[in-house]
Amino acid sequence: MSGAADRGRRFCQALDLVDSPALIEEYLHHHQRIWPEIAAHLREHGILDMEIYRLGTRLFMIVDVSTEFDAARFAAAGLSNPHVQRWEALMWQYQVATPWTPKGEKWVEMEQIFSLQKQ
């Protein structure tokens, strides 16, 4: 794991799940151990840590990236990676955009409204 000096930015994003207990259970199962190709893809592009939390059907993801992280390059690499494309297609069976997500997008960045460190 990289040190604090390598840490660039933190993204907090939201997405919803299909409101089906069976599908939610499957989604949780897939995230107990993601495909190694997906973990490698994330790490190769400067993602230092990623956590996903759930409350009902709402997902909240925290992503810490390195100073070298390039969102456009990461997105382009995902579009050309067949493992990422298969994973995203599989996950979209369980996911649904939030009411505030722009059309055609999945995870949407949330606005930080409070930081204790900034007080």
mmCIF file of C-alpha atoms in Angstrom:
data_model
loop_
_atom_site.group_PDB
_atom_site.id
_atom_site.type_symbol
_atom_site.label_atom_id
_atom_site.label_comp_id
_atom_site.label_asym_id
_atom_site.label_seq_id
_atom_site.Cartn_x
_atom_site.Cartn_y
_atom_site.Cartn_z
ATOM 1 C CA MET A 1 0.000 0.000 0.000
ATOM 2 C CA SER A 2 1.329 3.436 -0.868
ATOM 3 C CA GLY A 3 1.999 5.986 1.807
ATOM 4 C CA ALA A 4 0.077 9.161 2.561
ATOM 5 C CA ALA A 5 2.457 11.155 0.338
ATOM 6 C CA ASP A 6 1.221 9.203 -2.711
ATOM 7 C CA ARG A 7 -2.438 9.867 -1.898
ATOM 8 C CA GLY A 8 -4.029 12.219 -4.357
ATOM 9 C CA ARG A 9 -7.742 12.622 -3.980
ATOM 10 C CA ARG A 10 -10.761 10.929 -2.451
ATOM 11 C CA PHE A 11 -13.918 10.414 -4.490
ATOM 12 C CA CYS A 12 -17.236 9.603 -2.826
ATOM 13 C CA GLN A 13 -19.873 8.263 -5.170
ATOM 14 C CA ALA A 14 -23.402 6.868 -4.982
ATOM 15 C CA LEU A 15 -25.390 4.316 -6.930
ATOM 16 C CA ASP A 16 -28.529 2.313 -6.192
ATOM 17 C CA LEU A 17 -29.292 -1.384 -6.351
ATOM 18 C CA VAL A 18 -32.308 -3.051 -7.890
ATOM 19 C CA ASP A 19 -34.839 -3.457 -5.092
ATOM 20 C CA SER A 20 -34.731 -7.250 -4.969
ATOM 21 C CA PRO A 21 -33.415 -9.143 -1.915
ATOM 22 C CA ALA A 22 -32.241 -12.021 -4.137
ATOM 23 C CA LEU A 23 -30.343 -9.733 -6.523
ATOM 24 C CA ILE A 24 -28.848 -7.745 -3.649
ATOM 25 C CA GLU A 25 -27.596 -10.994 -2.119
ATOM 26 C CA GLU A 26 -25.972 -11.939 -5.452
ATOM 27 C CA TYR A 27 -24.379 -8.497 -5.712
ATOM 28 C CA LEU A 28 -22.948 -8.814 -2.194
ATOM 29 C CA HIS A 29 -21.625 -12.277 -3.050
ATOM 30 C CA HIS A 30 -19.799 -10.923 -6.132
ATOM 31 C CA HIS A 31 -18.097 -8.333 -3.949
ATOM 32 C CA GLN A 32 -16.796 -10.813 -1.370
ATOM 33 C CA ARG A 33 -13.991 -11.503 -3.855
ATOM 34 C CA ILE A 34 -13.964 -9.467 -7.066
ATOM 35 C CA TRP A 35 -12.312 -10.871 -10.172
ATOM 36 C CA PRO A 36 -8.510 -10.585 -9.967
ATOM 37 C CA GLU A 37 -8.449 -8.825 -13.352
ATOM 38 C CA ILE A 38 -10.713 -6.103 -11.974
ATOM 39 C CA ALA A 39 -8.601 -5.607 -8.847
ATOM 40 C CA ALA A 40 -5.468 -5.444 -11.026
ATOM 41 C CA HIS A 41 -7.097 -2.910 -13.358
ATOM 42 C CA LEU A 42 -8.012 -0.680 -10.425
ATOM 43 C CA ARG A 43 -4.534 -0.831 -8.901
ATOM 44 C CA GLU A 44 -2.766 -0.340 -12.250
ATOM 45 C CA HIS A 45 -4.556 2.964 -12.740
ATOM 46 C CA GLY A 46 -3.726 4.515 -9.387
ATOM 47 C CA ILE A 47 -6.631 3.457 -7.215
ATOM 48 C CA LEU A 48 -5.118 3.004 -3.763
ATOM 49 C CA ASP A 49 -8.226 1.925 -1.906
ATOM 50 C CA MET A 50 -11.911 1.447 -2.604
ATOM 51 C CA GLU A 51 -14.716 0.714 -0.162
ATOM 52 C CA ILE A 52 -18.431 0.259 -0.841
ATOM 53 C CA TYR A 53 -21.095 0.633 1.846
ATOM 54 C CA ARG A 54 -24.802 -0.183 1.598
ATOM 55 C CA LEU A 55 -27.949 1.097 3.259
ATOM 56 C CA GLY A 56 -31.007 -0.656 1.845
ATOM 57 C CA THR A 57 -30.680 -0.206 -1.901
ATOM 58 C CA ARG A 58 -28.303 2.785 -1.746
ATOM 59 C CA LEU A 59 -24.578 2.201 -2.295
ATOM 60 C CA PHE A 60 -21.877 4.616 -1.176
ATOM 61 C CA MET A 61 -18.345 4.180 -2.552
ATOM 62 C CA ILE A 62 -15.165 5.799 -1.268
ATOM 63 C CA VAL A 63 -12.234 5.759 -3.689
ATOM 64 C CA ASP A 64 -8.764 6.971 -2.738
ATOM 65 C CA VAL A 65 -6.499 7.601 -5.722
ATOM 66 C CA SER A 66 -2.818 8.368 -6.149
ATOM 67 C CA THR A 67 -1.501 11.720 -7.298
ATOM 68 C CA GLU A 68 -0.935 10.138 -10.735
ATOM 69 C CA PHE A 69 -4.580 9.083 -11.155
ATOM 70 C CA ASP A 70 -6.073 10.281 -14.452
ATOM 71 C CA ALA A 71 -9.856 9.812 -14.593
ATOM 72 C CA ALA A 72 -10.038 10.112 -18.395
ATOM 73 C CA ARG A 73 -7.252 7.562 -18.914
ATOM 74 C CA PHE A 74 -8.874 5.218 -16.402
ATOM 75 C CA ALA A 75 -12.247 5.469 -18.166
ATOM 76 C CA ALA A 76 -10.680 4.893 -21.591
ATOM 77 C CA ALA A 77 -8.721 1.881 -20.328
ATOM 78 C CA GLY A 78 -11.922 0.388 -18.911
ATOM 79 C CA LEU A 79 -13.684 0.725 -22.258
ATOM 80 C CA SER A 80 -10.914 -1.213 -23.991
ATOM 81 C CA ASN A 81 -10.537 -3.921 -21.331
ATOM 82 C CA PRO A 82 -12.771 -6.966 -22.009
ATOM 83 C CA HIS A 83 -12.662 -8.062 -18.348
ATOM 84 C CA VAL A 84 -13.855 -4.649 -17.191
ATOM 85 C CA GLN A 85 -16.588 -4.640 -19.837
ATOM 86 C CA ARG A 86 -17.811 -8.096 -18.738
ATOM 87 C CA TRP A 87 -17.713 -7.066 -15.057
ATOM 88 C CA GLU A 88 -19.624 -3.840 -15.721
ATOM 89 C CA ALA A 89 -22.270 -5.679 -17.756
ATOM 90 C CA LEU A 90 -22.667 -8.212 -14.949
ATOM 91 C CA MET A 91 -22.882 -5.509 -12.257
ATOM 92 C CA TRP A 92 -25.445 -3.496 -14.230
ATOM 93 C CA GLN A 93 -27.892 -6.396 -13.727
ATOM 94 C CA TYR A 94 -27.933 -5.429 -10.037
ATOM 95 C CA GLN A 95 -27.465 -1.672 -10.240
ATOM 96 C CA VAL A 96 -29.768 1.214 -11.077
ATOM 97 C CA ALA A 97 -28.906 4.895 -11.368
ATOM 98 C CA THR A 98 -29.940 7.203 -8.534
ATOM 99 C CA PRO A 99 -32.680 9.750 -9.297
ATOM 100 C CA TRP A 100 -29.894 12.394 -9.526
ATOM 101 C CA THR A 101 -27.585 10.504 -11.887
ATOM 102 C CA PRO A 102 -27.182 11.977 -15.376
ATOM 103 C CA LYS A 103 -28.529 9.751 -18.142
ATOM 104 C CA GLY A 104 -26.012 7.177 -19.327
ATOM 105 C CA GLU A 105 -23.902 7.279 -16.158
ATOM 106 C CA LYS A 106 -23.660 4.875 -13.213
ATOM 107 C CA TRP A 107 -21.715 5.933 -10.157
ATOM 108 C CA VAL A 108 -22.135 9.666 -9.550
ATOM 109 C CA GLU A 109 -19.795 11.774 -7.442
ATOM 110 C CA MET A 110 -21.279 13.193 -4.269
ATOM 111 C CA GLU A 111 -20.664 16.712 -2.997
ATOM 112 C CA GLN A 112 -18.792 17.000 0.278
ATOM 113 C CA ILE A 113 -20.758 19.199 2.649
ATOM 114 C CA PHE A 114 -18.779 18.773 5.880
ATOM 115 C CA SER A 115 -15.234 18.024 7.008
ATOM 116 C CA LEU A 116 -14.212 18.001 10.656
ATOM 117 C CA GLN A 117 -10.589 18.593 9.615
ATOM 118 C CA LYS A 118 -11.632 21.878 7.990
ATOM 119 C CA GLN A 119 -13.416 23.139 11.125
#
